[in-house]
Structures are given as C-alpha cells and as structure tokens.
Tab-separated table of C-alpha atoms and ligand atoms in Angstrom:
chain	number	residue	atom	x	y	z
A	1	MET	CA	21.605	-28.500	18.215
A	2	GLN	CA	20.321	-27.403	14.853
A	3	THR	CA	17.974	-24.398	14.792
A	4	VAL	CA	15.620	-24.258	11.824
A	5	HIS	CA	13.097	-21.625	10.812
A	6	ALA	CA	11.555	-23.094	7.642
A	7	LEU	CA	9.707	-26.299	6.813
A	8	ASP	CA	11.993	-27.866	4.167
A	9	PRO	CA	15.142	-27.765	6.291
A	10	LEU	CA	13.094	-29.034	9.247
A	11	ARG	CA	11.883	-32.074	7.301
A	12	ASN	CA	15.433	-32.851	6.109
A	13	ALA	CA	16.870	-32.547	9.609
A	14	VAL	CA	14.125	-34.734	11.157
A	15	SER	CA	14.553	-37.428	8.441
A	16	GLU	CA	18.204	-37.652	9.330
A	17	LEU	CA	17.420	-37.921	13.071
A	18	ARG	CA	14.864	-40.652	12.454
A	19	THR	CA	17.499	-43.012	11.033
A	20	ALA	CA	19.147	-43.163	14.471
A	21	ALA	CA	16.330	-42.971	17.053
A	22	PRO	CA	12.603	-42.465	17.552
A	23	VAL	CA	11.717	-38.785	17.404
A	24	ALA	CA	10.045	-36.905	20.269
A	25	LEU	CA	8.365	-33.517	19.920
A	26	VAL	CA	8.050	-31.069	22.801
A	27	PRO	CA	5.821	-28.175	21.651
A	28	THR	CA	6.315	-24.891	23.517
A	29	MET	CA	5.768	-21.172	23.186
A	30	GLY	CA	9.218	-20.441	24.637
A	31	ALA	CA	9.959	-18.531	27.881
A	32	LEU	CA	11.176	-21.912	29.053
A	33	HIS	CA	11.287	-22.964	32.704
A	34	ASP	CA	12.063	-26.186	34.528
A	35	GLY	CA	8.641	-27.596	33.637
A	36	HIS	CA	9.540	-27.482	29.926
A	37	LEU	CA	13.023	-28.871	30.530
A	38	THR	CA	11.460	-31.780	32.422
A	39	LEU	CA	9.558	-32.669	29.235
A	40	VAL	CA	12.847	-32.714	27.322
A	41	ARG	CA	14.514	-34.872	29.988
A	42	GLU	CA	11.572	-37.280	29.956
A	43	ALA	CA	11.870	-37.617	26.148
A	44	LYS	CA	15.594	-38.298	26.414
A	45	LYS	CA	15.003	-40.888	29.159
A	46	ARG	CA	12.927	-42.741	26.582
A	47	GLY	CA	15.895	-42.818	24.213
A	48	ALA	CA	14.351	-40.400	21.738
A	49	ALA	CA	15.977	-37.737	19.609
A	50	VAL	CA	14.302	-34.498	20.663
A	51	VAL	CA	12.729	-31.720	18.619
A	52	VAL	CA	11.519	-28.717	20.616
A	53	SER	CA	9.267	-26.220	18.887
A	54	ILE	CA	9.083	-22.612	19.992
A	55	PHE	CA	6.236	-20.711	18.397
A	56	VAL	CA	4.118	-18.023	20.031
A	57	ASN	CA	0.877	-19.015	18.348
A	58	PRO	CA	-1.307	-15.982	17.538
A	59	LEU	CA	-4.354	-18.225	16.947
A	60	GLN	CA	-4.630	-19.146	20.618
A	61	PHE	CA	-4.599	-15.561	21.961
A	62	GLY	CA	-7.941	-13.802	22.417
A	63	ALA	CA	-8.589	-10.206	21.393
A	64	ASN	CA	-8.188	-9.078	25.037
A	65	GLU	CA	-4.998	-11.108	25.620
A	66	ASP	CA	-1.765	-9.355	24.827
A	67	LEU	CA	0.040	-11.436	22.215
A	68	ASP	CA	2.670	-8.707	21.813
A	69	ALA	CA	3.522	-8.730	25.536
A	70	TYR	CA	4.156	-12.509	25.593
A	71	PRO	CA	7.836	-13.014	26.522
A	72	ARG	CA	10.091	-13.856	23.570
A	73	GLN	CA	13.601	-14.926	24.590
A	74	LEU	CA	14.873	-17.151	21.807
A	75	ALA	CA	18.593	-16.713	22.596
A	76	ARG	CA	18.110	-17.642	26.276
A	77	ASP	CA	15.735	-20.517	25.460
A	78	SER	CA	18.097	-21.808	22.799
A	79	ALA	CA	21.018	-21.917	25.277
A	80	LEU	CA	18.854	-23.837	27.789
A	81	LEU	CA	17.857	-26.407	25.138
A	82	GLU	CA	21.410	-26.769	23.865
A	83	ALA	CA	22.522	-27.561	27.438
A	84	GLU	CA	19.832	-30.280	27.653
A	85	GLY	CA	21.149	-31.954	24.491
A	86	VAL	CA	18.130	-31.157	22.307
A	87	ASP	CA	18.706	-32.151	18.674
A	88	ILE	CA	16.529	-29.695	16.760
A	89	LEU	CA	14.998	-26.364	17.722
A	90	TRP	CA	12.052	-25.717	15.382
A	91	ALA	CA	11.340	-21.987	15.516
A	92	PRO	CA	9.086	-21.207	12.571
A	93	THR	CA	8.201	-17.678	11.608
A	94	ALA	CA	4.509	-16.705	11.690
A	95	GLU	CA	4.629	-16.592	7.859
A	96	ALA	CA	5.994	-20.162	7.692
A	97	MET	CA	3.252	-21.363	10.032
A	98	TYR	CA	0.364	-19.360	8.593
A	99	PRO	CA	1.168	-18.335	5.022
A	100	ALA	CA	-1.145	-15.868	3.255
A	101	GLY	CA	-4.485	-17.520	2.556
A	102	PHE	CA	-4.366	-19.869	5.588
A	103	ALA	CA	-8.036	-20.595	6.352
A	104	SER	CA	-8.388	-23.831	8.337
A	105	ASN	CA	-9.430	-24.396	11.918
A	106	ILE	CA	-9.609	-27.477	14.116
A	107	SER	CA	-12.314	-27.317	16.746
A	108	VAL	CA	-12.657	-30.061	19.340
A	109	ALA	CA	-16.090	-29.955	21.006
A	110	GLY	CA	-16.849	-31.274	24.502
A	111	VAL	CA	-13.471	-31.314	26.228
A	112	SER	CA	-12.694	-27.760	25.123
A	113	GLU	CA	-15.922	-26.399	26.676
A	114	GLY	CA	-16.034	-24.863	30.151
A	115	LEU	CA	-13.014	-24.431	32.437
A	116	CYS	CA	-10.446	-22.322	30.502
A	117	GLY	CA	-12.553	-22.695	27.336
A	118	ALA	CA	-15.304	-20.591	28.956
A	119	SER	CA	-13.162	-17.512	29.588
A	120	ARG	CA	-10.927	-17.911	26.512
A	121	PRO	CA	-13.242	-18.370	23.507
A	122	GLY	CA	-11.366	-19.795	20.509
A	123	HIS	CA	-8.274	-20.582	22.586
A	124	PHE	CA	-8.465	-24.366	22.237
A	125	ASP	CA	-9.263	-24.130	18.504
A	126	GLY	CA	-5.998	-22.211	18.181
A	127	VAL	CA	-4.134	-24.802	20.252
A	128	ALA	CA	-5.593	-27.789	18.339
A	129	THR	CA	-4.883	-26.181	14.970
A	130	VAL	CA	-1.254	-25.346	15.707
A	131	VAL	CA	-0.544	-28.663	17.438
A	132	CYS	CA	-1.990	-30.589	14.487
A	133	LYS	CA	0.284	-28.587	12.191
A	134	LEU	CA	3.314	-29.174	14.438
A	135	PHE	CA	2.538	-32.917	14.442
A	136	ASN	CA	2.352	-32.962	10.638
A	137	GLN	CA	5.503	-30.895	10.279
A	138	VAL	CA	7.676	-33.000	12.615
A	139	MET	CA	5.804	-36.356	12.412
A	140	PRO	CA	7.144	-37.430	15.816
A	141	ASP	CA	6.866	-40.929	17.268
A	142	ILE	CA	5.932	-39.420	20.619
A	143	ALA	CA	4.908	-35.961	21.823
A	144	LEU	CA	5.149	-34.686	25.395
A	145	PHE	CA	2.947	-32.120	27.132
A	146	GLY	CA	2.772	-30.919	30.721
A	147	GLU	CA	-0.163	-32.189	32.777
A	148	LYS	CA	-0.411	-28.685	34.227
A	149	ASP	CA	-2.609	-27.798	31.227
A	150	TRP	CA	-4.881	-30.793	31.762
A	151	GLN	CA	-7.676	-29.490	29.528
A	152	GLN	CA	-5.192	-28.772	26.724
A	153	LEU	CA	-3.867	-32.337	26.974
A	154	ALA	CA	-7.427	-33.721	26.832
A	155	VAL	CA	-8.187	-31.586	23.747
A	156	ILE	CA	-5.033	-32.756	21.953
A	157	ARG	CA	-5.655	-36.430	22.761
A	158	ARG	CA	-9.285	-36.151	21.615
A	159	MET	CA	-8.139	-34.535	18.359
A	160	ALA	CA	-5.554	-37.289	17.745
A	161	ARG	CA	-8.174	-39.999	18.315
A	162	ASP	CA	-10.857	-38.288	16.251
A	163	LEU	CA	-8.572	-37.528	13.294
A	164	ASP	CA	-6.825	-40.954	13.365
A	165	LEU	CA	-3.443	-39.297	13.731
A	166	THR	CA	-0.531	-41.730	13.527
A	167	ARG	CA	2.495	-39.527	14.099
A	168	PRO	CA	2.018	-39.356	16.953
A	169	ALA	CA	-0.847	-41.764	17.643
A	170	ALA	CA	-3.171	-40.718	20.498
A	171	ASP	CA	-1.541	-43.178	22.910
A	172	ALA	CA	1.911	-41.749	22.096
A	173	ILE	CA	0.830	-38.324	23.386
A	174	LEU	CA	2.348	-38.366	26.829
A	175	GLY	CA	1.357	-36.217	29.793
A	176	VAL	CA	4.205	-35.407	32.177
A	177	PRO	CA	3.334	-34.637	35.827
A	178	THR	CA	3.397	-30.987	36.872
A	179	VAL	CA	6.706	-29.766	38.236
A	180	ARG	CA	6.225	-27.921	41.538
A	181	GLU	CA	8.261	-25.441	43.551
A	182	ALA	CA	9.548	-26.694	46.931
A	183	ASP	CA	6.400	-25.383	48.675
A	184	GLY	CA	4.032	-27.116	46.224
A	185	LEU	CA	3.108	-24.238	43.870
A	186	ALA	CA	2.939	-25.467	40.261
A	187	MET	CA	5.720	-23.988	38.113
A	188	SER	CA	4.519	-21.425	35.619
A	189	SER	CA	6.029	-18.500	33.758
A	190	ARG	CA	3.204	-16.484	35.364
A	191	ASN	CA	4.614	-16.989	38.889
A	192	ALA	CA	7.231	-14.401	37.925
A	193	TYR	CA	4.487	-11.714	37.838
A	194	LEU	CA	3.837	-12.136	41.604
A	195	SER	CA	5.209	-9.887	44.353
A	196	ALA	CA	7.008	-11.625	47.240
A	197	GLU	CA	3.835	-11.352	49.328
A	198	GLU	CA	1.605	-12.724	46.558
A	199	ARG	CA	4.073	-15.527	45.853
A	200	ALA	CA	3.973	-16.548	49.544
A	201	ALA	CA	0.144	-16.494	49.514
A	202	ALA	CA	-0.066	-18.456	46.232
A	203	VAL	CA	0.840	-21.689	48.018
A	204	SER	CA	-2.666	-21.627	49.513
A	205	LEU	CA	-3.936	-22.857	46.114
A	206	PRO	CA	-2.268	-26.308	46.092
A	207	THR	CA	-2.695	-26.605	49.879
A	208	ALA	CA	-6.461	-25.958	49.690
A	209	MET	CA	-6.729	-28.348	46.733
A	210	ARG	CA	-5.088	-31.166	48.683
A	211	THR	CA	-7.522	-30.614	51.570
A	212	ALA	CA	-10.480	-30.776	49.149
A	213	ILE	CA	-9.146	-33.957	47.527
A	214	ALA	CA	-8.802	-35.683	50.893
A	215	ALA	CA	-12.413	-34.725	51.653
A	216	ILE	CA	-13.772	-35.978	48.306
A	217	GLU	CA	-11.788	-39.211	48.503
A	218	GLY	CA	-13.143	-39.610	52.023
A	219	GLY	CA	-16.721	-39.409	50.729
A	220	ALA	CA	-17.617	-35.748	51.447
A	221	ASP	CA	-20.347	-34.025	49.407
A	222	VAL	CA	-18.730	-32.734	46.199
A	223	PRO	CA	-20.532	-29.360	45.680
A	224	ALA	CA	-20.076	-28.459	49.383
A	225	THR	CA	-16.377	-29.393	49.209
A	226	LEU	CA	-15.861	-27.286	46.081
A	227	ALA	CA	-17.590	-24.298	47.740
A	228	ALA	CA	-15.319	-24.705	50.788
A	229	LEU	CA	-12.304	-24.959	48.449
A	230	GLU	CA	-13.181	-21.640	46.770
A	231	ALA	CA	-13.590	-19.974	50.177
A	232	ASP	CA	-10.221	-21.392	51.326
A	233	ILE	CA	-8.440	-20.107	48.217
A	234	VAL	CA	-9.840	-16.593	48.723
A	235	ALA	CA	-9.055	-16.708	52.451
A	236	GLY	CA	-5.500	-17.671	51.459
A	237	GLY	CA	-5.029	-14.366	49.600
A	238	PHE	CA	-6.426	-14.926	46.088
A	239	ARG	CA	-8.657	-12.182	44.627
A	240	SER	CA	-11.145	-14.560	43.037
A	241	VAL	CA	-11.663	-18.081	41.778
A	242	ASP	CA	-12.530	-18.449	38.070
A	243	TYR	CA	-13.518	-22.073	38.535
A	244	ALA	CA	-12.942	-25.016	40.870
A	245	GLU	CA	-14.428	-28.181	39.408
A	246	LEU	CA	-14.320	-31.932	39.736
A	247	ARG	CA	-14.142	-33.512	36.283
A	248	ASP	CA	-13.723	-36.972	34.794
A	249	ALA	CA	-9.965	-37.188	34.141
A	250	ASP	CA	-10.385	-38.421	30.565
A	251	ASP	CA	-13.529	-36.969	28.950
A	252	LEU	CA	-13.694	-33.994	31.355
A	253	LYS	CA	-17.410	-34.506	32.105
A	254	VAL	CA	-18.512	-32.394	35.087
A	255	LEU	CA	-18.926	-34.495	38.244
A	256	ASN	CA	-21.246	-33.535	41.091
A	257	THR	CA	-20.661	-36.802	42.892
A	258	ARG	CA	-17.637	-39.033	43.267
A	259	SER	CA	-17.056	-41.338	40.285
A	260	HIS	CA	-15.639	-44.864	40.030
A	261	ARG	CA	-13.277	-43.619	37.278
A	262	PRO	CA	-10.148	-41.456	37.723
A	263	MET	CA	-11.122	-37.846	38.444
A	264	ARG	CA	-9.332	-34.514	38.337
A	265	LEU	CA	-9.761	-31.440	40.513
A	266	ILE	CA	-9.154	-28.459	38.188
A	267	VAL	CA	-8.860	-24.864	39.406
A	268	ALA	CA	-8.097	-21.376	38.060
A	269	ALA	CA	-7.767	-18.443	40.457
A	270	ARG	CA	-6.507	-14.875	40.362
A	271	ILE	CA	-3.856	-13.360	42.578
A	272	GLY	CA	-2.248	-9.956	41.963
A	273	PRO	CA	-1.765	-9.600	38.209
A	274	ALA	CA	-1.729	-13.359	37.574
A	275	ARG	CA	-4.307	-16.006	36.806
A	276	LEU	CA	-2.916	-19.307	38.059
A	277	ILE	CA	-4.176	-22.761	37.065
A	278	ASP	CA	-3.597	-26.085	38.770
A	279	ASN	CA	-5.043	-29.583	38.711
A	280	MET	CA	-4.563	-32.754	40.729
A	281	ALA	CA	-5.651	-36.383	40.566
A	282	VAL	CA	-8.614	-37.525	42.652
A	283	ASN	CA	-8.743	-41.261	43.153
A	284	PRO	CA	-12.018	-43.184	42.768
B	301	PAF	O1	1.205	-25.222	26.089
B	301	PAF	C1	1.686	-24.437	25.250
B	301	PAF	O2	2.741	-23.831	25.453
B	301	PAF	C2	0.945	-24.192	23.945
B	301	PAF	O3	-0.424	-24.151	24.153
B	301	PAF	C3	1.313	-25.189	22.825
B	301	PAF	C4	0.903	-26.601	23.183
B	301	PAF	C5	2.801	-25.133	22.573
B	301	PAF	C6	0.587	-24.802	21.535
B	301	PAF	O4	0.931	-23.526	21.107
C-alpha cells in the first residue's frame, strides 16, 4: 500500500493503478471500524483497485462540535487498510485540501434539509464540498459509502447528478448496507462512548424501528406509528429522540402516509454521551 499526502504523487499513483483495474474510492475520516472495512471488501469484490481517503474534514464540523477531539489514529488505520490489500491511502494535509484562499462551497438543497441537516447547519455543505474535491482528486470509476448515513448518500448522489459528474457518475456511487453488531445495533465509532449498561440499552433503537416498520408495512397510521416509535426508544433507555421520520428513500421527501415508492425510516436518538443514527428500508 502506498500512502500519499500530496496531490501530485496521488495523481501519479492513481494513473498507474488505472492501467490495471477500475479504481474505487472509499472516502473516510479515519477511526476505521468493520463498517469501513466492509466498503473496502465490497470494492475488491468488484475487481477494483482501491483508494481509501482519510481526512478529518473541518468544513463539516459545526462551531459546537469538537473537531479537535475527533479520533485520529493514522498508524492503526493504515495497518488495517494494509491488511485488507488497499492499494493507496490518500491522507491529505488540511493545507493540501484547503490551501490559503480556498473560497468555494457546494450546497445541495432539499435532501440536505431536515433530519441531521436541521441540527448540524452547514454540515452537508462541508460533506458535499470535500467529497466533490475527493472525486476530482482521485477520479474513481466507482465510490462506496455506507448506507448508515442515508442522508449523506442522498446528498452526494444529488450533487453528482446535478453537477454531471462522470468520475464517478451518479449511478457509480454505491451504497453499502449498514454493518450491524450481533444484537442488531448499527456499527459506529460512537458506540465506543457507551457504558456497558447504555450499550445493552442501545439495542432498543433497531428493535423499536423494526416494530414500527412492520406496523407501517401492515398499513398502520404513519404519524401514530412514529409517535409510538419515539416512546419505545425512550422507554428502551434513550434520553431523547432528535427525529424519527418516514422519508422517500430517494428524494427524502417527508411522508405522512405510506408511499408506493421505496421508503426509509430514519432516526437519531441520544443515549449517554452519544447521539446514534440508524435507518432501515420500508417496503411499499
Ligand atoms: O462519512 C464520512 O466519514 C464523511 O462524511 C466523508 C464522506 C468521508 C466526508 O468527509
């Protein structure tokens, strides 16, 4: 695995890779867990040479979110990626990514509003801007993202369609299903912040979501089901629910009744020091 920190060597290394195989990009902010490694494995299954980026992107952190406290473990992450057979680790410095005078911003309306966009103003602008840059830097044939951040995936796909991106094209932006712990809790670096008691209670989130999905698919009233879902999550040991919404899976329009198109149940809730997010498919 080659580790590169500057754009020129990155472009040279990727050009060389491209002669042998299609190139896949897996963008990350590091602190890698099995969810990230699943993205790498999925890329390799498709016969691609794999570039993983690790960049803790200051643009997507709000003023009240602690950018400095975000875990940085490049040596550990690098060993994990090496073991997976990753070809290039792209770890740009903040100066390489945002040189003095950097002044552009990509803002994707609609899909970035509400849900996590409501409590994290500017977050999805920061994500769209850095992902667009990563796409232009690596020019991958495919890019892989976890479905765990469903809204992020929708924002990135919308951006790729709207800006006519070709490397990757919108339909080469692949969502990979959420990796879950044995009890059903979605994997997240934030699970590590939970005490043993909180971790045991956290399973009530996916369990309550599955109950709500069965109800909605069975024709139950949507607002009443979502209210019951919030109550279940709190009864299960969560402090509060930031949101629990039924959305169109693609354009993320809010749904108050069941739709004939694929839907997504999307939830964020707080337990102990952590804010956990999860989402699941709801069939028409
Ligand atoms: O999902 C993440 O880790 C980040 O939001 C991403 C896509 C790497 C952009 O910084």
